[in-house]
Amino acid sequence: MTVHITESIWLNASDICSFEHLIQVSGLSADALLDLIEAGVIEPTNQDPANYFFTVDCIVIARTARRLRDDFDLDPQGLALAINLTQRIDKLEAELHRLRAALAQSR
């Protein structure tokens, strides 16, 4: 018998988290997270670098970034590109799903 352990986090869209919390739950270093902020991949809700806060959806982005970095040994620029491309794919898939649903309703 094989046991698989899965970790889940319930995200409330109105919640925010601190820079330190994002580091803790993502597994990224402060420098790696700052690289993602500088690249525009993760956007803080405020403009105070000494006290950044983020919406909790940034947790998902940061954890994805850590997995991509670790799995493919990406440098900061490659990581930013990979995250931007995955976000673009997600948006296109959501749009495709919405358009297919609208088409099905119009028939």
PDB file of C-alpha atoms in Angstrom, residues 23-101:
ATOM      1  CA  ILE A  23       8.952  33.137   2.088  1.00  0.00           C
ATOM      2  CA  GLN A  24       7.942  30.605   4.735  1.00  0.00           C
ATOM      3  CA  VAL A  25       5.103  28.932   2.815  1.00  0.00           C
ATOM      4  CA  SER A  26       6.700  29.047  -0.637  1.00  0.00           C
ATOM      5  CA  GLY A  27      10.143  27.706   0.157  1.00  0.00           C
ATOM      6  CA  LEU A  28      11.760  30.549  -1.804  1.00  0.00           C
ATOM      7  CA  SER A  29      14.559  32.647  -0.399  1.00  0.00           C
ATOM      8  CA  ALA A  30      14.097  36.375   0.127  1.00  0.00           C
ATOM      9  CA  ASP A  31      16.395  37.072  -2.842  1.00  0.00           C
ATOM     10  CA  ALA A  32      14.463  34.715  -5.128  1.00  0.00           C
ATOM     11  CA  LEU A  33      11.185  36.320  -4.102  1.00  0.00           C
ATOM     12  CA  LEU A  34      12.607  39.798  -4.681  1.00  0.00           C
ATOM     13  CA  ASP A  35      13.722  38.684  -8.156  1.00  0.00           C
ATOM     14  CA  LEU A  36      10.135  37.631  -8.924  1.00  0.00           C
ATOM     15  CA  ILE A  37       8.821  40.956  -7.634  1.00  0.00           C
ATOM     16  CA  GLU A  38      11.357  42.864  -9.734  1.00  0.00           C
ATOM     17  CA  ALA A  39      10.351  40.836 -12.816  1.00  0.00           C
ATOM     18  CA  GLY A  40       6.680  41.658 -12.197  1.00  0.00           C
ATOM     19  CA  VAL A  41       5.687  38.034 -11.694  1.00  0.00           C
ATOM     20  CA  ILE A  42       4.537  38.635  -8.124  1.00  0.00           C
ATOM     21  CA  GLU A  43       3.034  42.011  -7.299  1.00  0.00           C
ATOM     22  CA  PRO A  44       2.845  43.347  -3.748  1.00  0.00           C
ATOM     23  CA  THR A  45      -0.288  45.205  -2.691  1.00  0.00           C
ATOM     24  CA  ASN A  46       1.814  48.115  -1.441  1.00  0.00           C
ATOM     25  CA  GLN A  47       4.967  49.873  -2.608  1.00  0.00           C
ATOM     26  CA  ASP A  48       6.950  49.750   0.649  1.00  0.00           C
ATOM     27  CA  PRO A  49       9.894  47.378   0.041  1.00  0.00           C
ATOM     28  CA  ALA A  50      10.640  47.303   3.756  1.00  0.00           C
ATOM     29  CA  ASN A  51       7.134  46.005   4.507  1.00  0.00           C
ATOM     30  CA  TYR A  52       5.644  44.262   1.440  1.00  0.00           C
ATOM     31  CA  PHE A  53       2.211  42.624   1.612  1.00  0.00           C
ATOM     32  CA  PHE A  54       0.654  40.300  -0.958  1.00  0.00           C
ATOM     33  CA  THR A  55      -2.724  38.864  -1.832  1.00  0.00           C
ATOM     34  CA  VAL A  56      -2.854  35.185  -0.942  1.00  0.00           C
ATOM     35  CA  ASP A  57      -3.031  34.116  -4.587  1.00  0.00           C
ATOM     36  CA  CYS A  58       0.671  35.026  -4.669  1.00  0.00           C
ATOM     37  CA  ILE A  59       1.253  31.947  -2.495  1.00  0.00           C
ATOM     38  CA  VAL A  60       0.214  29.722  -5.393  1.00  0.00           C
ATOM     39  CA  ILE A  61       2.457  31.636  -7.805  1.00  0.00           C
ATOM     40  CA  ALA A  62       5.439  31.515  -5.431  1.00  0.00           C
ATOM     41  CA  ARG A  63       5.039  27.789  -4.746  1.00  0.00           C
ATOM     42  CA  THR A  64       4.761  27.089  -8.457  1.00  0.00           C
ATOM     43  CA  ALA A  65       7.886  29.186  -9.027  1.00  0.00           C
ATOM     44  CA  ARG A  66       9.800  27.203  -6.425  1.00  0.00           C
ATOM     45  CA  ARG A  67       8.781  23.880  -7.966  1.00  0.00           C
ATOM     46  CA  LEU A  68       9.686  25.045 -11.486  1.00  0.00           C
ATOM     47  CA  ARG A  69      13.019  26.420 -10.287  1.00  0.00           C
ATOM     48  CA  ASP A  70      13.879  23.213  -8.453  1.00  0.00           C
ATOM     49  CA  ASP A  71      12.642  20.827 -11.163  1.00  0.00           C
ATOM     50  CA  PHE A  72      14.274  22.591 -14.101  1.00  0.00           C
ATOM     51  CA  ASP A  73      17.182  24.386 -12.386  1.00  0.00           C
ATOM     52  CA  LEU A  74      16.048  27.764 -13.763  1.00  0.00           C
ATOM     53  CA  ASP A  75      17.883  31.051 -13.266  1.00  0.00           C
ATOM     54  CA  PRO A  76      15.798  34.103 -12.189  1.00  0.00           C
ATOM     55  CA  GLN A  77      15.115  35.240 -15.774  1.00  0.00           C
ATOM     56  CA  GLY A  78      14.143  31.761 -16.917  1.00  0.00           C
ATOM     57  CA  LEU A  79      11.925  31.348 -13.895  1.00  0.00           C
ATOM     58  CA  ALA A  80      10.143  34.639 -14.584  1.00  0.00           C
ATOM     59  CA  LEU A  81       9.580  33.591 -18.189  1.00  0.00           C
ATOM     60  CA  ALA A  82       8.270  30.164 -17.177  1.00  0.00           C
ATOM     61  CA  ILE A  83       5.827  31.663 -14.674  1.00  0.00           C
ATOM     62  CA  ASN A  84       4.614  34.263 -17.186  1.00  0.00           C
ATOM     63  CA  LEU A  85       4.023  31.537 -19.762  1.00  0.00           C
ATOM     64  CA  THR A  86       2.150  29.285 -17.322  1.00  0.00           C
ATOM     65  CA  GLN A  87      -0.042  32.227 -16.272  1.00  0.00           C
ATOM     66  CA  ARG A  88      -0.756  33.003 -19.927  1.00  0.00           C
ATOM     67  CA  ILE A  89      -1.681  29.361 -20.580  1.00  0.00           C
ATOM     68  CA  ASP A  90      -4.015  29.384 -17.552  1.00  0.00           C
ATOM     69  CA  LYS A  91      -5.756  32.536 -18.831  1.00  0.00           C
ATOM     70  CA  LEU A  92      -6.137  31.096 -22.331  1.00  0.00           C
ATOM     71  CA  GLU A  93      -7.544  27.824 -20.977  1.00  0.00           C
ATOM     72  CA  ALA A  94     -10.053  29.744 -18.840  1.00  0.00           C
ATOM     73  CA  GLU A  95     -11.101  31.816 -21.853  1.00  0.00           C
ATOM     74  CA  LEU A  96     -11.455  28.689 -23.989  1.00  0.00           C
ATOM     75  CA  HIS A  97     -13.596  27.046 -21.301  1.00  0.00           C
ATOM     76  CA  ARG A  98     -15.795  30.157 -21.076  1.00  0.00           C
ATOM     77  CA  LEU A  99     -16.213  30.327 -24.861  1.00  0.00           C
ATOM     78  CA  ARG A 100     -17.075  26.624 -25.105  1.00  0.00           C
ATOM     79  CA  ALA A 101     -19.676  27.026 -22.372  1.00  0.00           C
TER      80      ALA A 101
END
